[in-house]
Amino acid sequence: MFVNLKLSEIAPNPDQPRKFFDKAKHEELTGSIEENGLLQPVVVRPVEGADAPYMLIAGERRWRACKDAGLEVVPAKVIEGASEEKAYVLSIAENVNREDMTIMEEAGAYADLKAAGWTPAKIAKQFGKTETHITWRLGLLTLRPEVAEMVDKGQIKNNLAWHIAQLSPANQMVAAMRYVRGDFDSEAEAQHFANGLKMMEKQTSLTGEEAPTAEVQEERKKAKAKAKDGLGKAEDILIPLFEELGEKKPEDLAVILGSDLDRYVRVVGKIYNQVQLVRNLLSKAQGIQRAMEAEFNKAAAEVQQEAVEKKGETAEAKPTAKKTTAKPAAPKPAVRTGAVTKAPARRTPAKKTEAAGK
């Protein structure tokens, strides 16, 4: 049923899943309503015993813009007999695919439905999403508030946010701050770093609990030398070859390579696929290495802080010496050392000395 209602007869929904309304877009909508009126009705349901006879189900942004545009009456679609849960579902349905609904607002809305007994599968079916999409959104709710705010502001992208959400609160800040300040060349590198931190949290043995034996150290040394030698050959042979081919025009390569062209395409394709695979593995290894370094630095800082605190406790535990009135000290005999120092002989006149001898 469509009716015209006074704005004063409509109250916003306190359980509105959207909490953030973009100021610039609000002003744009307000200007449009001033010029053209409200083209899309708001959706409301009757409520009893409230200050206003109707409550918004959908269209709070439009309702706010109408108030600022000076409208007194707006077109509304009234849904009779809608329960609070049904109204909430309709409210989510209107907002869940909107660009200006933040990812954390979406996650919070799904969490409310889950708390009401909805399974991720049911939520996914209701809103046309995959169950994985719902599960990932719900996983974001473990983010600490500071990191969630970074996600809402678009400083951290959705996929990376999920990886960060799997970490402890302290490590969430470590991963988020390092990404925001530009420590990584790509989002994938940041994800690998977060995964490395997760492995450290699980106390996964990355290097072995015991020191490697001499045989293991020798094997690692040989493997490193072999990899280094292979990388050197690639730099000496493959890179110059690709640089040379890259400078040619396609029509020139067709003539130069002739019957070998198909072979070149096939071999380079294999190299490309292998390089992509190894590049991904190296990036993961780099993430683990960075996580180990971060964990080591954190442990070192904790040890240093503990030492400072212990030093402070020791200083506080020392008794304070009582002040006493110093008495004149009796002259002390000279302390003898290995070399005895003689006092300088007192000179006397020669005559007195002779008299003393007599």
mmCIF file of C-alpha atoms in Angstrom, residues 21-321:
data_model
loop_
_atom_site.group_PDB
_atom_site.id
_atom_site.type_symbol
_atom_site.label_atom_id
_atom_site.label_comp_id
_atom_site.label_asym_id
_atom_site.label_seq_id
_atom_site.Cartn_x
_atom_site.Cartn_y
_atom_site.Cartn_z
ATOM 1 C CA PHE A 21 26.255 7.940 5.580
ATOM 2 C CA ASP A 22 28.591 9.725 3.187
ATOM 3 C CA LYS A 23 28.255 13.495 3.627
ATOM 4 C CA ALA A 24 28.979 14.399 -0.010
ATOM 5 C CA LYS A 25 26.483 11.872 -1.354
ATOM 6 C CA HIS A 26 23.908 13.025 1.190
ATOM 7 C CA GLU A 27 24.258 16.624 -0.015
ATOM 8 C CA GLU A 28 23.993 15.465 -3.620
ATOM 9 C CA LEU A 29 20.769 13.558 -2.900
ATOM 10 C CA THR A 30 19.370 16.491 -0.936
ATOM 11 C CA GLY A 31 19.943 18.786 -3.915
ATOM 12 C CA SER A 32 18.270 16.322 -6.276
ATOM 13 C CA ILE A 33 15.198 16.057 -4.018
ATOM 14 C CA GLU A 34 14.974 19.854 -3.812
ATOM 15 C CA GLU A 35 14.843 19.998 -7.614
ATOM 16 C CA ASN A 36 12.828 16.891 -8.473
ATOM 17 C CA GLY A 37 11.143 15.684 -5.273
ATOM 18 C CA LEU A 38 11.438 12.148 -3.883
ATOM 19 C CA LEU A 39 11.203 9.727 -6.816
ATOM 20 C CA GLN A 40 11.575 6.457 -4.866
ATOM 21 C CA PRO A 41 9.232 5.966 -1.866
ATOM 22 C CA VAL A 42 10.547 4.985 1.547
ATOM 23 C CA VAL A 43 9.394 1.675 3.049
ATOM 24 C CA VAL A 44 7.768 1.684 6.508
ATOM 25 C CA ARG A 45 5.792 -0.528 8.861
ATOM 26 C CA PRO A 46 3.182 0.449 11.450
ATOM 27 C CA VAL A 47 4.254 0.341 15.092
ATOM 28 C CA GLU A 48 2.149 0.654 18.214
ATOM 29 C CA GLY A 49 2.996 2.531 21.379
ATOM 30 C CA ALA A 50 5.829 4.511 19.792
ATOM 31 C CA ASP A 51 6.268 8.262 19.447
ATOM 32 C CA ALA A 52 5.752 7.968 15.684
ATOM 33 C CA PRO A 53 3.097 5.667 14.159
ATOM 34 C CA TYR A 54 5.498 4.325 11.483
ATOM 35 C CA MET A 55 9.084 3.062 11.485
ATOM 36 C CA LEU A 56 11.451 2.939 8.546
ATOM 37 C CA ILE A 57 12.293 -0.403 6.995
ATOM 38 C CA ALA A 58 14.210 0.965 4.020
ATOM 39 C CA GLY A 59 15.130 4.432 2.836
ATOM 40 C CA GLU A 60 16.717 6.172 5.825
ATOM 41 C CA ARG A 61 19.151 7.991 3.546
ATOM 42 C CA ARG A 62 16.249 9.314 1.470
ATOM 43 C CA TRP A 63 14.304 10.179 4.641
ATOM 44 C CA ARG A 64 17.233 12.213 5.980
ATOM 45 C CA ALA A 65 17.677 14.029 2.666
ATOM 46 C CA CYS A 66 13.964 14.885 2.556
ATOM 47 C CA LYS A 67 14.212 16.496 5.995
ATOM 48 C CA ASP A 68 17.191 18.606 4.913
ATOM 49 C CA ALA A 69 15.444 19.499 1.655
ATOM 50 C CA GLY A 70 12.524 20.940 3.634
ATOM 51 C CA LEU A 71 9.863 18.398 2.590
ATOM 52 C CA GLU A 72 7.010 17.818 5.010
ATOM 53 C CA VAL A 73 5.259 14.920 3.240
ATOM 54 C CA VAL A 74 6.844 11.948 1.437
ATOM 55 C CA PRO A 75 5.477 8.961 -0.504
ATOM 56 C CA ALA A 76 5.801 5.717 1.455
ATOM 57 C CA LYS A 77 5.145 2.025 0.955
ATOM 58 C CA VAL A 78 3.492 0.577 4.077
ATOM 59 C CA ILE A 79 4.099 -3.112 4.855
ATOM 60 C CA GLU A 80 1.475 -4.448 7.251
ATOM 61 C CA GLY A 81 2.243 -7.203 9.728
ATOM 62 C CA ALA A 82 6.024 -7.180 9.237
ATOM 63 C CA SER A 83 7.838 -8.558 12.281
ATOM 64 C CA GLU A 84 11.012 -6.943 13.540
ATOM 65 C CA GLU A 85 13.071 -9.768 12.015
ATOM 66 C CA LYS A 86 11.309 -9.449 8.655
ATOM 67 C CA ALA A 87 11.795 -5.682 8.725
ATOM 68 C CA TYR A 88 15.482 -6.128 9.508
ATOM 69 C CA VAL A 89 15.920 -8.613 6.648
ATOM 70 C CA LEU A 90 14.273 -6.179 4.229
ATOM 71 C CA SER A 91 16.525 -3.410 5.504
ATOM 72 C CA ILE A 92 19.615 -5.515 4.875
ATOM 73 C CA ALA A 93 18.321 -6.555 1.448
ATOM 74 C CA GLU A 94 18.043 -2.915 0.409
ATOM 75 C CA ASN A 95 21.539 -2.014 1.582
ATOM 76 C CA VAL A 96 23.692 -5.103 1.200
ATOM 77 C CA ASN A 97 24.552 -4.525 -2.459
ATOM 78 C CA ARG A 98 24.903 -0.758 -2.212
ATOM 79 C CA GLU A 99 28.360 0.640 -2.872
ATOM 80 C CA ASP A 100 28.214 2.944 0.140
ATOM 81 C CA MET A 101 27.433 0.215 2.667
ATOM 82 C CA THR A 102 30.728 -0.567 4.356
ATOM 83 C CA ILE A 103 32.013 -4.105 4.592
ATOM 84 C CA MET A 104 31.961 -3.992 8.388
ATOM 85 C CA GLU A 105 28.318 -2.864 8.378
ATOM 86 C CA GLU A 106 27.515 -5.793 6.098
ATOM 87 C CA ALA A 107 29.361 -8.198 8.416
ATOM 88 C CA GLY A 108 27.513 -6.812 11.436
ATOM 89 C CA ALA A 109 24.154 -7.275 9.718
ATOM 90 C CA TYR A 110 24.909 -10.925 8.941
ATOM 91 C CA ALA A 111 26.068 -11.418 12.524
ATOM 92 C CA ASP A 112 22.723 -10.144 13.835
ATOM 93 C CA LEU A 113 20.897 -12.670 11.673
ATOM 94 C CA LYS A 114 23.231 -15.441 12.783
ATOM 95 C CA ALA A 115 22.510 -14.503 16.408
ATOM 96 C CA ALA A 116 18.803 -14.857 15.594
ATOM 97 C CA GLY A 117 19.403 -18.444 14.500
ATOM 98 C CA TRP A 118 20.153 -18.035 10.802
ATOM 99 C CA THR A 119 22.819 -20.296 9.310
ATOM 100 C CA PRO A 120 25.379 -18.905 6.812
ATOM 101 C CA ALA A 121 23.708 -21.028 4.124
ATOM 102 C CA LYS A 122 20.291 -19.474 4.827
ATOM 103 C CA ILE A 123 21.742 -15.950 4.884
ATOM 104 C CA ALA A 124 23.518 -16.590 1.576
ATOM 105 C CA LYS A 125 20.327 -17.846 -0.062
ATOM 106 C CA GLN A 126 18.284 -14.892 1.273
ATOM 107 C CA PHE A 127 20.616 -12.258 -0.201
ATOM 108 C CA GLY A 128 21.897 -14.034 -3.303
ATOM 109 C CA LYS A 129 25.429 -14.539 -1.972
ATOM 110 C CA THR A 130 27.671 -17.577 -1.683
ATOM 111 C CA GLU A 131 28.091 -19.252 1.684
ATOM 112 C CA THR A 132 31.821 -18.537 1.456
ATOM 113 C CA HIS A 133 31.060 -14.828 1.058
ATOM 114 C CA ILE A 134 28.960 -14.844 4.228
ATOM 115 C CA THR A 135 31.564 -16.836 6.184
ATOM 116 C CA TRP A 136 34.345 -14.470 5.160
ATOM 117 C CA ARG A 137 32.301 -11.434 6.162
ATOM 118 C CA LEU A 138 31.501 -12.951 9.541
ATOM 119 C CA GLY A 139 35.209 -13.674 9.985
ATOM 120 C CA LEU A 140 35.929 -9.941 9.870
ATOM 121 C CA LEU A 141 34.126 -9.382 13.160
ATOM 122 C CA THR A 142 37.212 -10.526 15.089
ATOM 123 C CA LEU A 143 39.075 -7.411 13.890
ATOM 124 C CA ARG A 144 40.021 -5.000 16.644
ATOM 125 C CA PRO A 145 38.245 -1.604 16.321
ATOM 126 C CA GLU A 146 41.279 0.306 15.009
ATOM 127 C CA VAL A 147 41.825 -2.193 12.174
ATOM 128 C CA ALA A 148 38.081 -2.402 11.403
ATOM 129 C CA GLU A 149 38.109 1.379 10.965
ATOM 130 C CA MET A 150 40.986 1.082 8.473
ATOM 131 C CA VAL A 151 38.910 -1.467 6.536
ATOM 132 C CA ASP A 152 35.842 0.780 6.530
ATOM 133 C CA LYS A 153 37.944 3.680 5.240
ATOM 134 C CA GLY A 154 39.264 1.540 2.386
ATOM 135 C CA GLN A 155 42.860 1.606 3.661
ATOM 136 C CA ILE A 156 42.835 -2.188 3.867
ATOM 137 C CA LYS A 157 41.120 -4.261 1.175
ATOM 138 C CA ASN A 158 38.605 -7.018 1.900
ATOM 139 C CA ASN A 159 40.743 -10.098 1.221
ATOM 140 C CA LEU A 160 43.686 -8.817 3.211
ATOM 141 C CA ALA A 161 41.315 -7.820 6.025
ATOM 142 C CA TRP A 162 40.156 -11.432 6.334
ATOM 143 C CA HIS A 163 43.742 -12.704 6.648
ATOM 144 C CA ILE A 164 44.497 -10.059 9.281
ATOM 145 C CA ALA A 165 41.318 -10.983 11.177
ATOM 146 C CA GLN A 166 42.736 -14.474 11.798
ATOM 147 C CA LEU A 167 45.542 -13.025 13.934
ATOM 148 C CA SER A 168 45.737 -12.103 17.598
ATOM 149 C CA PRO A 169 44.797 -8.467 18.368
ATOM 150 C CA ALA A 170 48.454 -7.473 18.824
ATOM 151 C CA ASN A 171 49.542 -9.024 15.521
ATOM 152 C CA GLN A 172 46.532 -7.506 13.763
ATOM 153 C CA MET A 173 47.990 -4.083 14.511
ATOM 154 C CA VAL A 174 51.452 -5.203 13.375
ATOM 155 C CA ALA A 175 50.183 -6.454 9.986
ATOM 156 C CA ALA A 176 47.760 -3.573 9.445
ATOM 157 C CA MET A 177 50.213 -0.794 10.285
ATOM 158 C CA ARG A 178 52.980 -2.264 8.152
ATOM 159 C CA TYR A 179 50.614 -2.528 5.184
ATOM 160 C CA VAL A 180 49.180 0.971 5.598
ATOM 161 C CA ARG A 181 52.615 2.573 5.845
ATOM 162 C CA GLY A 182 53.687 0.824 2.617
ATOM 163 C CA ASP A 183 56.114 -1.879 3.795
ATOM 164 C CA PHE A 184 54.862 -4.306 1.121
ATOM 165 C CA ASP A 185 54.973 -4.052 -2.661
ATOM 166 C CA SER A 186 51.586 -5.726 -3.093
ATOM 167 C CA GLU A 187 48.537 -6.938 -1.213
ATOM 168 C CA ALA A 188 49.691 -10.534 -1.812
ATOM 169 C CA GLU A 189 52.944 -9.838 0.057
ATOM 170 C CA ALA A 190 50.964 -8.457 2.985
ATOM 171 C CA GLN A 191 48.766 -11.572 3.001
ATOM 172 C CA HIS A 192 51.833 -13.818 3.085
ATOM 173 C CA PHE A 193 53.206 -11.790 5.992
ATOM 174 C CA ALA A 194 49.908 -12.184 7.876
ATOM 175 C CA ASN A 195 49.938 -15.930 7.197
ATOM 176 C CA GLY A 196 53.517 -16.078 8.496
ATOM 177 C CA LEU A 197 52.433 -14.364 11.711
ATOM 178 C CA LYS A 198 49.615 -16.904 12.031
ATOM 179 C CA MET A 199 52.096 -19.743 11.716
ATOM 180 C CA MET A 200 54.212 -18.158 14.455
ATOM 181 C CA GLU A 201 51.138 -17.914 16.684
ATOM 182 C CA LYS A 202 50.477 -21.604 16.214
ATOM 183 C CA GLN A 203 54.109 -22.196 17.192
ATOM 184 C CA THR A 204 54.701 -24.056 13.979
ATOM 185 C CA SER A 205 58.328 -25.107 13.811
ATOM 186 C CA LEU A 206 59.739 -23.169 10.912
ATOM 187 C CA THR A 207 63.412 -23.859 11.455
ATOM 188 C CA GLY A 208 63.325 -26.806 13.863
ATOM 189 C CA GLU A 209 63.422 -26.673 17.639
ATOM 190 C CA GLU A 210 66.939 -28.131 17.795
ATOM 191 C CA ALA A 211 70.050 -26.676 16.219
ATOM 192 C CA PRO A 212 70.754 -28.341 12.856
ATOM 193 C CA THR A 213 73.500 -30.954 12.786
ATOM 194 C CA ALA A 214 76.720 -30.463 10.845
ATOM 195 C CA GLU A 215 75.384 -32.731 8.081
ATOM 196 C CA VAL A 216 72.170 -30.706 7.751
ATOM 197 C CA GLN A 217 74.126 -27.450 7.716
ATOM 198 C CA GLU A 218 76.346 -28.821 4.948
ATOM 199 C CA GLU A 219 73.319 -29.926 2.891
ATOM 200 C CA ARG A 220 71.754 -26.482 3.258
ATOM 201 C CA LYS A 221 75.003 -24.852 2.231
ATOM 202 C CA LYS A 222 75.194 -26.998 -0.929
ATOM 203 C CA ALA A 223 71.519 -26.340 -1.761
ATOM 204 C CA LYS A 224 72.045 -22.593 -1.382
ATOM 205 C CA ALA A 225 75.149 -22.674 -3.576
ATOM 206 C CA LYS A 226 73.313 -24.692 -6.231
ATOM 207 C CA ALA A 227 70.338 -22.306 -6.225
ATOM 208 C CA LYS A 228 72.667 -19.333 -6.401
ATOM 209 C CA ASP A 229 74.561 -20.898 -9.310
ATOM 210 C CA GLY A 230 71.303 -21.653 -11.142
ATOM 211 C CA LEU A 231 70.031 -18.127 -10.610
ATOM 212 C CA GLY A 232 73.317 -16.786 -11.954
ATOM 213 C CA LYS A 233 72.924 -18.851 -15.125
ATOM 214 C CA ALA A 234 69.378 -17.555 -15.566
ATOM 215 C CA GLU A 235 70.629 -13.987 -15.242
ATOM 216 C CA ASP A 236 73.447 -14.632 -17.710
ATOM 217 C CA ILE A 237 71.421 -16.515 -20.341
ATOM 218 C CA LEU A 238 67.641 -16.142 -20.061
ATOM 219 C CA ILE A 239 67.363 -12.458 -19.183
ATOM 220 C CA PRO A 240 69.569 -11.261 -22.077
ATOM 221 C CA LEU A 241 67.687 -13.601 -24.429
ATOM 222 C CA PHE A 242 64.284 -12.259 -23.366
ATOM 223 C CA GLU A 243 65.539 -8.683 -23.541
ATOM 224 C CA GLU A 244 66.778 -9.294 -27.085
ATOM 225 C CA LEU A 245 63.507 -10.907 -28.166
ATOM 226 C CA GLY A 246 61.493 -8.169 -26.467
ATOM 227 C CA GLU A 247 63.112 -5.516 -28.638
ATOM 228 C CA LYS A 248 61.948 -7.177 -31.861
ATOM 229 C CA LYS A 249 58.708 -6.576 -33.721
ATOM 230 C CA PRO A 250 56.286 -9.512 -34.141
ATOM 231 C CA GLU A 251 56.722 -9.467 -37.938
ATOM 232 C CA ASP A 252 60.508 -9.637 -37.507
ATOM 233 C CA LEU A 253 60.297 -12.574 -35.085
ATOM 234 C CA ALA A 254 58.046 -14.439 -37.515
ATOM 235 C CA VAL A 255 60.846 -14.269 -40.091
ATOM 236 C CA ILE A 256 63.844 -14.663 -37.758
ATOM 237 C CA LEU A 257 62.574 -17.685 -35.824
ATOM 238 C CA GLY A 258 60.848 -19.354 -38.730
ATOM 239 C CA SER A 259 60.032 -22.980 -38.014
ATOM 240 C CA ASP A 260 61.339 -22.638 -34.430
ATOM 241 C CA LEU A 261 58.634 -20.102 -33.532
ATOM 242 C CA ASP A 262 56.202 -22.725 -32.210
ATOM 243 C CA ARG A 263 58.966 -24.205 -30.073
ATOM 244 C CA TYR A 264 59.810 -20.777 -28.645
ATOM 245 C CA VAL A 265 56.160 -20.141 -27.772
ATOM 246 C CA ARG A 266 55.878 -23.542 -26.083
ATOM 247 C CA VAL A 267 59.132 -23.281 -24.103
ATOM 248 C CA VAL A 268 58.592 -19.680 -23.015
ATOM 249 C CA GLY A 269 55.064 -20.630 -21.921
ATOM 250 C CA LYS A 270 56.464 -23.379 -19.697
ATOM 251 C CA ILE A 271 59.054 -21.008 -18.273
ATOM 252 C CA TYR A 272 56.366 -18.406 -17.591
ATOM 253 C CA ASN A 273 54.167 -20.866 -15.703
ATOM 254 C CA GLN A 274 57.097 -22.117 -13.643
ATOM 255 C CA VAL A 275 58.246 -18.581 -12.874
ATOM 256 C CA GLN A 276 54.744 -17.689 -11.646
ATOM 257 C CA LEU A 277 54.730 -20.747 -9.384
ATOM 258 C CA VAL A 278 58.189 -20.062 -7.967
ATOM 259 C CA ARG A 279 57.428 -16.344 -7.590
ATOM 260 C CA ASN A 280 54.419 -17.207 -5.430
ATOM 261 C CA LEU A 281 56.460 -19.652 -3.333
ATOM 262 C CA LEU A 282 59.213 -17.086 -2.829
ATOM 263 C CA SER A 283 56.665 -14.468 -1.797
ATOM 264 C CA LYS A 284 55.232 -16.858 0.801
ATOM 265 C CA ALA A 285 58.725 -17.634 2.061
ATOM 266 C CA GLN A 286 59.430 -13.911 2.271
ATOM 267 C CA GLY A 287 56.262 -13.438 4.327
ATOM 268 C CA ILE A 288 57.343 -16.177 6.741
ATOM 269 C CA GLN A 289 60.817 -14.679 7.009
ATOM 270 C CA ARG A 290 59.392 -11.234 7.777
ATOM 271 C CA ALA A 291 57.035 -12.725 10.347
ATOM 272 C CA MET A 292 59.942 -14.509 12.036
ATOM 273 C CA GLU A 293 61.873 -11.240 12.100
ATOM 274 C CA ALA A 294 58.873 -9.382 13.571
ATOM 275 C CA GLU A 295 58.413 -12.095 16.202
ATOM 276 C CA PHE A 296 62.117 -11.965 17.078
ATOM 277 C CA ASN A 297 62.036 -8.169 17.405
ATOM 278 C CA LYS A 298 58.933 -8.398 19.572
ATOM 279 C CA ALA A 299 60.539 -10.995 21.846
ATOM 280 C CA ALA A 300 63.728 -8.934 22.088
ATOM 281 C CA ALA A 301 61.728 -5.842 23.049
ATOM 282 C CA GLU A 302 59.876 -7.822 25.732
ATOM 283 C CA VAL A 303 63.141 -9.125 27.172
ATOM 284 C CA GLN A 304 64.580 -5.623 27.201
ATOM 285 C CA GLN A 305 61.476 -4.237 28.888
ATOM 286 C CA GLU A 306 61.556 -7.026 31.471
ATOM 287 C CA ALA A 307 65.194 -6.226 32.238
ATOM 288 C CA VAL A 308 64.355 -2.540 32.703
ATOM 289 C CA GLU A 309 61.466 -3.395 35.043
ATOM 290 C CA LYS A 310 63.625 -5.749 37.121
ATOM 291 C CA LYS A 311 66.310 -3.100 37.387
ATOM 292 C CA GLY A 312 63.708 -0.631 38.632
ATOM 293 C CA GLU A 313 62.379 -3.116 41.191
ATOM 294 C CA THR A 314 65.923 -3.746 42.486
ATOM 295 C CA ALA A 315 66.552 -0.030 42.866
ATOM 296 C CA GLU A 316 63.322 0.400 44.827
ATOM 297 C CA ALA A 317 64.170 -2.532 47.093
ATOM 298 C CA LYS A 318 67.471 -1.006 48.282
ATOM 299 C CA PRO A 319 67.175 0.535 51.841
ATOM 300 C CA THR A 320 67.659 4.264 52.040
ATOM 301 C CA ALA A 321 70.720 5.187 54.162
#
